[in-house]
Short mmCIF file of C-alpha atoms and ligand atoms in Angstrom, two decimals:
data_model
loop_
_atom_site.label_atom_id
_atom_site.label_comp_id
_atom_site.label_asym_id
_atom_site.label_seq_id
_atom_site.Cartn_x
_atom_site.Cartn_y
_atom_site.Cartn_z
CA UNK A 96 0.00 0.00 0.00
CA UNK A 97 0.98 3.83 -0.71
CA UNK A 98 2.40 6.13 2.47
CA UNK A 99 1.99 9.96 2.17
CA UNK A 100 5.36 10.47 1.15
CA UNK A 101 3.85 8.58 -2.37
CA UNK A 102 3.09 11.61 -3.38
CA UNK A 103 0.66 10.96 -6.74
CA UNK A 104 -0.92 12.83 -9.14
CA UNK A 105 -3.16 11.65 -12.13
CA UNK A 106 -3.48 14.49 -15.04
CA UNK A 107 -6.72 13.49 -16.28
CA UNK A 108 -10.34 14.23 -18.22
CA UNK A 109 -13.56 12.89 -17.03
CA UNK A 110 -15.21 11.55 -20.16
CA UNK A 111 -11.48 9.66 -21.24
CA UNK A 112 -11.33 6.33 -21.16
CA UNK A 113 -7.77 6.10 -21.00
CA UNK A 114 -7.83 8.04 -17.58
CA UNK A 115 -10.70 5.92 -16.45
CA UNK A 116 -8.46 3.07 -16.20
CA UNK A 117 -5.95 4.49 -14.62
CA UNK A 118 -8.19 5.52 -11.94
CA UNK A 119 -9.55 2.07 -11.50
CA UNK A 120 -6.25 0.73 -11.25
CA UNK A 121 -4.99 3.51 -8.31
CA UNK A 122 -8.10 2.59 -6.37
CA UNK A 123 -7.54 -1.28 -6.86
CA UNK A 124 -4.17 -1.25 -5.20
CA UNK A 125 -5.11 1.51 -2.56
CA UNK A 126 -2.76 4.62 -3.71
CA UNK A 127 -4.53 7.90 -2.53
CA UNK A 128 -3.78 10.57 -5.32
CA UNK A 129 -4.63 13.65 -5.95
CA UNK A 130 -6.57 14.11 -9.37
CA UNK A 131 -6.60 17.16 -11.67
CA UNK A 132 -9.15 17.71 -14.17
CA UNK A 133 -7.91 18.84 -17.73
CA UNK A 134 -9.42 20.75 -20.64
CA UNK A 135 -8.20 18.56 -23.32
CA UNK A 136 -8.90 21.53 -25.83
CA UNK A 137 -7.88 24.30 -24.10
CA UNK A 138 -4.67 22.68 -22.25
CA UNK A 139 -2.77 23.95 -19.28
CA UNK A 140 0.77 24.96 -18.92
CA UNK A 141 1.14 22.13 -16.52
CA UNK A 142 -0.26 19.31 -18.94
CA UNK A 143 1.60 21.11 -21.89
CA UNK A 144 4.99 20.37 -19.47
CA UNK A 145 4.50 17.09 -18.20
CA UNK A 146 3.41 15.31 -21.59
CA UNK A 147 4.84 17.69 -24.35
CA UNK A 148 5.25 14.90 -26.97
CA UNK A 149 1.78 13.68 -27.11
CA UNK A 150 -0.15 16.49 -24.93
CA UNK A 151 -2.43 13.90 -23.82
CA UNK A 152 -4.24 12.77 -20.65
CA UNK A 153 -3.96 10.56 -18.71
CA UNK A 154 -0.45 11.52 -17.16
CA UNK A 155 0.96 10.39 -13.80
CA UNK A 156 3.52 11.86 -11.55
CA UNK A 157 4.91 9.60 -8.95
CA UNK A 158 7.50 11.44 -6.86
CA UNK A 159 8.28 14.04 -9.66
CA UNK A 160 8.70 11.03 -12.34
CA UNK A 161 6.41 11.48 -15.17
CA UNK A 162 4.92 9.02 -16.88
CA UNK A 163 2.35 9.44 -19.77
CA UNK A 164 0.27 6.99 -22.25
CA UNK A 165 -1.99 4.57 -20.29
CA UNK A 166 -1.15 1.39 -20.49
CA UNK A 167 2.66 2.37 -19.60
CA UNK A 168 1.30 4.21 -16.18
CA UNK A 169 -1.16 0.81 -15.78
CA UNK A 170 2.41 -1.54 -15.81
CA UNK A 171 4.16 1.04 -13.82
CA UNK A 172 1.43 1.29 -10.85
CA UNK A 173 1.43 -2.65 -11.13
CA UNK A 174 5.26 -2.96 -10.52
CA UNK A 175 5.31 0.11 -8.08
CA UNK A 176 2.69 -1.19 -6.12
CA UNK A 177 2.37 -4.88 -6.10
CA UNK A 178 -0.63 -5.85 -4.00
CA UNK A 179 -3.97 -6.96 -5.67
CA UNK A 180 -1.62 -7.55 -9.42
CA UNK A 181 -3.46 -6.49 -12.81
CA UNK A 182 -0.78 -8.11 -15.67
CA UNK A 183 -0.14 -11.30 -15.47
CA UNK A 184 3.07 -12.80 -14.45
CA UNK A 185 3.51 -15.04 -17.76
CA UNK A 186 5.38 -13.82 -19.98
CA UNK A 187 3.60 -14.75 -22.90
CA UNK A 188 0.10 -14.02 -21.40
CA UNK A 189 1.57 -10.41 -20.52
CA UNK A 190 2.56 -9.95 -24.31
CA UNK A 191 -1.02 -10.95 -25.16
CA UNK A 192 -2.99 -8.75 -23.07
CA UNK A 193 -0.69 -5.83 -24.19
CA UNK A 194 -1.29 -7.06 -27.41
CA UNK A 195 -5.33 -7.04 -27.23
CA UNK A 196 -5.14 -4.02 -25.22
CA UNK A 197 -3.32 -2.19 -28.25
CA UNK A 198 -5.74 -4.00 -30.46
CA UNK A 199 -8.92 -2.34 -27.91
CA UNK A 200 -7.16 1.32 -27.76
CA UNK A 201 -6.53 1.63 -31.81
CA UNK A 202 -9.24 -0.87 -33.95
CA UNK A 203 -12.02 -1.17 -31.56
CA UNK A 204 -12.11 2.27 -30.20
CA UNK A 205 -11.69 4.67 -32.62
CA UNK A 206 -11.83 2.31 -35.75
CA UNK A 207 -15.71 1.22 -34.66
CA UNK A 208 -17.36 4.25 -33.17
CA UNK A 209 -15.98 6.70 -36.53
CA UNK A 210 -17.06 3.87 -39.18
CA UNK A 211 -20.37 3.80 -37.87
CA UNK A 212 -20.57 7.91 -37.88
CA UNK A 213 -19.43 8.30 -41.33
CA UNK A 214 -20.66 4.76 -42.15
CA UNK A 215 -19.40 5.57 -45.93
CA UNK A 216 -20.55 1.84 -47.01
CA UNK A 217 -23.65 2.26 -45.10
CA UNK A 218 -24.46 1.91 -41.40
CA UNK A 219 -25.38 -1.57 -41.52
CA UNK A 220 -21.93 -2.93 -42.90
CA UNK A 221 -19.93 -0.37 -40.65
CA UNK A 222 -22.21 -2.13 -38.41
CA UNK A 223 -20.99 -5.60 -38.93
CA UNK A 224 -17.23 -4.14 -39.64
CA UNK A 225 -17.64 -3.35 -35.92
CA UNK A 226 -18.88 -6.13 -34.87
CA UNK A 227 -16.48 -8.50 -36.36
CA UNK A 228 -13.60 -6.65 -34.21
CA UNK A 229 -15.63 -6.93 -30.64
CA UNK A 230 -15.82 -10.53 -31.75
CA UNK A 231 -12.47 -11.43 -31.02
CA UNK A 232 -13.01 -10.16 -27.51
CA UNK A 233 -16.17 -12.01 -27.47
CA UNK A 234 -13.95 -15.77 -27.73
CA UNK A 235 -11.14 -14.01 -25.81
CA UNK A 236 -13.33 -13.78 -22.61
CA UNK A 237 -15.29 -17.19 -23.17
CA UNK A 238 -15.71 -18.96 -20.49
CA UNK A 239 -14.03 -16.47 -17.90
CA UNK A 240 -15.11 -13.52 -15.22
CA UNK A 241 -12.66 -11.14 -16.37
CA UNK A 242 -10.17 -11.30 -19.45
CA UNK A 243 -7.87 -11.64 -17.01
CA UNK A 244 -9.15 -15.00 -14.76
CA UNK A 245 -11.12 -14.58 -11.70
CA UNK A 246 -10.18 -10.97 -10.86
CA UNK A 247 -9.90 -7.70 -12.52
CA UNK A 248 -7.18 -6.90 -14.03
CA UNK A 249 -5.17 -4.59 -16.50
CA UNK A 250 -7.12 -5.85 -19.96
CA UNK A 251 -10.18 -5.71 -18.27
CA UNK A 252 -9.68 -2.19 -17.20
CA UNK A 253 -8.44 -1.65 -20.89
CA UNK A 254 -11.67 -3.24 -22.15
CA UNK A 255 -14.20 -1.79 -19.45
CA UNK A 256 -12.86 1.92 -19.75
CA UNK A 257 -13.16 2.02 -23.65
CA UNK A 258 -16.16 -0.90 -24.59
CA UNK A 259 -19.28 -0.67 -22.26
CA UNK A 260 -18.33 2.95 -20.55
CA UNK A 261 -17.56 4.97 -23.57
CA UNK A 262 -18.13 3.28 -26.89
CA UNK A 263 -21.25 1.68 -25.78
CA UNK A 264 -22.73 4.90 -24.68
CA UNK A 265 -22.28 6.32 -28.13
CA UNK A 266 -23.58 3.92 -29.80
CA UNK A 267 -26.42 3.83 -27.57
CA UNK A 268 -26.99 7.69 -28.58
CA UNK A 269 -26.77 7.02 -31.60
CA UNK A 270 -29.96 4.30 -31.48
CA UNK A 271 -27.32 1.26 -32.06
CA UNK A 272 -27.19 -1.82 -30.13
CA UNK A 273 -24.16 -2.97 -30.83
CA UNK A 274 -23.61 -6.05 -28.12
CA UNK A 275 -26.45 -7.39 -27.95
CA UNK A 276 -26.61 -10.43 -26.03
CA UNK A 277 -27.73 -12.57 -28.10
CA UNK A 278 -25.21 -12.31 -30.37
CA UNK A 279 -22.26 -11.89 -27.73
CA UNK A 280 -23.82 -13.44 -24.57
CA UNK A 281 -19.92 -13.95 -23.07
CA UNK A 282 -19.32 -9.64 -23.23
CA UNK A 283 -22.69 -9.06 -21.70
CA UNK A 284 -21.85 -11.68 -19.18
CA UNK A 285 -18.64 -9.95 -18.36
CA UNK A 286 -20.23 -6.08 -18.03
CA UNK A 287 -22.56 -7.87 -15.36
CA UNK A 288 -19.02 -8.95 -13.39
CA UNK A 289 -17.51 -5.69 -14.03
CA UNK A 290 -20.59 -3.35 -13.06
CA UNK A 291 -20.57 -5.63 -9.74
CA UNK A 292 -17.17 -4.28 -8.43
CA UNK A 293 -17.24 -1.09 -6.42
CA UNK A 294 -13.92 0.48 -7.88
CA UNK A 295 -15.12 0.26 -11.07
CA UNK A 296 -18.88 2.16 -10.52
CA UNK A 297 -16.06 4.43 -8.68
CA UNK A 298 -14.65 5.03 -11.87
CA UNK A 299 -16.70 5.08 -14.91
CA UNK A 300 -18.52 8.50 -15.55
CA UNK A 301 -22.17 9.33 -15.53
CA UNK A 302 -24.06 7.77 -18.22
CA UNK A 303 -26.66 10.64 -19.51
CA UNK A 304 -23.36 13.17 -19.39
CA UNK A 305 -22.30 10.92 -21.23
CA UNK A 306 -23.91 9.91 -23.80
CA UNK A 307 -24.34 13.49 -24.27
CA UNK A 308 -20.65 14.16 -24.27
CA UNK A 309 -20.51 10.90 -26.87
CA UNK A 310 -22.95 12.52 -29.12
CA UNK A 311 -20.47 15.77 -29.27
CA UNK A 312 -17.76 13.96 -29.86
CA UNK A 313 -19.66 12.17 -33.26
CA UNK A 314 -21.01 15.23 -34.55
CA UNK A 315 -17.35 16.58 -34.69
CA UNK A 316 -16.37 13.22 -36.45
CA UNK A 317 -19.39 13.56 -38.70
CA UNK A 318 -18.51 17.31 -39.97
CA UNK A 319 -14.35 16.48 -40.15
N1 LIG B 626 -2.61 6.40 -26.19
C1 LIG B 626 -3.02 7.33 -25.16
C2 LIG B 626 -4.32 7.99 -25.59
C3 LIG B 626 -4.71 9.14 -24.67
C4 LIG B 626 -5.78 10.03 -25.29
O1 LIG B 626 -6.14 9.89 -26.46
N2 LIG B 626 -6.26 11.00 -24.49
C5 LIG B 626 -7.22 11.96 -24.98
C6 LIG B 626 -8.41 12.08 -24.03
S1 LIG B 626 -9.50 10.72 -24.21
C7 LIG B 626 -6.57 13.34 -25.05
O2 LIG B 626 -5.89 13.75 -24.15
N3 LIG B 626 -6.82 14.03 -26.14
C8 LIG B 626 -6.30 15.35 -26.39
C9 LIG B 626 -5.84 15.51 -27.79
O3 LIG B 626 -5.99 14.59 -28.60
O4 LIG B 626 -5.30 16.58 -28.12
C10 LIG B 626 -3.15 6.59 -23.83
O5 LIG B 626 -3.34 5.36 -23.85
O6 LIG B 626 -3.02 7.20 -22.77
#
């Protein structure tokens, strides 16, 4: 567990999925922090210092070290703080879950919720296109609680931040229900586990702001 003399701060936005996790993993392991709300249009000095390459949240300081891009800060707090673990300890199941957490952050995420905005070969196949990429997740997490075993861990905060607590909620706004559970009973099955743990309802943000932040972020997508 974190002393005082931790001394943590998390750099982050309320709506991003990426600082969502990081949250959830903080809590997990117990590190008090002290968060600071960004404008990720208008950024600060401070954010504009600590992550000048990117200029991105989520960043974390730990005793003046910076560290920025979220599934590097996830492995850090694991290794810094190494009660309640999130990545596995095999190496090739470690690879993997970076691996489908890459394949989460840059196909799922962004590749699924703009395709169905501009759905350019219609919104049914962008649709389908979408669906075809949750699917892997779909056999990934057959059969298990969490991607990760019995526990949360560091895909499933991967996952949970960006699936059903941000894209979901877009979709939703948008009149799509992209997971249903007939078609992907083992997901649904999993959002059940995840919505049961209390860090997690800690962490996500509030659905209606949501959605309505969701719906601002496609009609930007739709007019680019
Ligand atoms: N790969 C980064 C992505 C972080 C990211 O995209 N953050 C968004 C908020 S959701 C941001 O700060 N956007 C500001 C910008 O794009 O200028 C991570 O995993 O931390």
């Amino acid at each position: 567990m974190a002393d005082k003399e931790d001394d943590v701060k998390l750099l982050g936005f309320w709506a991003s999925p990426f600082t969502r996790r990081v949250e959830m993993a903080l809590k997990l392991k117990g590190v008090p922090y002290e968060y600071l709300e960004q404008d990720i249009v208008d950024k600060s000095p401070l954010l504009l210092q600590l992550n000048p390459v990117y200029k991105k949240v989520p960043v974390l300081v730990h005793k003046g070290k910076i560290i920025a891009e979220s599934h590097l800060i996830l492995e850090y707090i694991d290794r810094t703080w190494k009660n309640n673990p999130i990545l596995p300890q095999d190496p090739y199941e470690k690879a993997m879950a970076f691996f489908l957490a890459k394949f989460i952050d840059e196909q799922v995420g962004p590749g699924g919720f703009k395709s169905v905005i501009k759905a350019d070969k219609g919104r049914e196949v962008a649709i389908e296109e979408a669906r075809e990429l949750i699917n892997f997740l779909e056999k990934e997490v057959t059969g298990k609680d969490f991607f990760g075993g019995k526990t949360i861990g560091f895909l499933d905060m991967v996952a949970g931040s960006m699936i059903p607590f941000c894209l979901v909620r877009g979709w939703e706004g948008m009149g799509i229900d992209m997971i249903p559970e007939e078609k992907f009973p083992e997901l649904n099955r999993w959002i059940k586990n995840l919505k049961q743990i209390e860090i997690v309802r800690e962490c996500i943000p509030h659905r209606e702001k949501q959605i309505e932040h969701m719906m601002k972020v496609a009609e930007r997508h739709k007019s680019a």
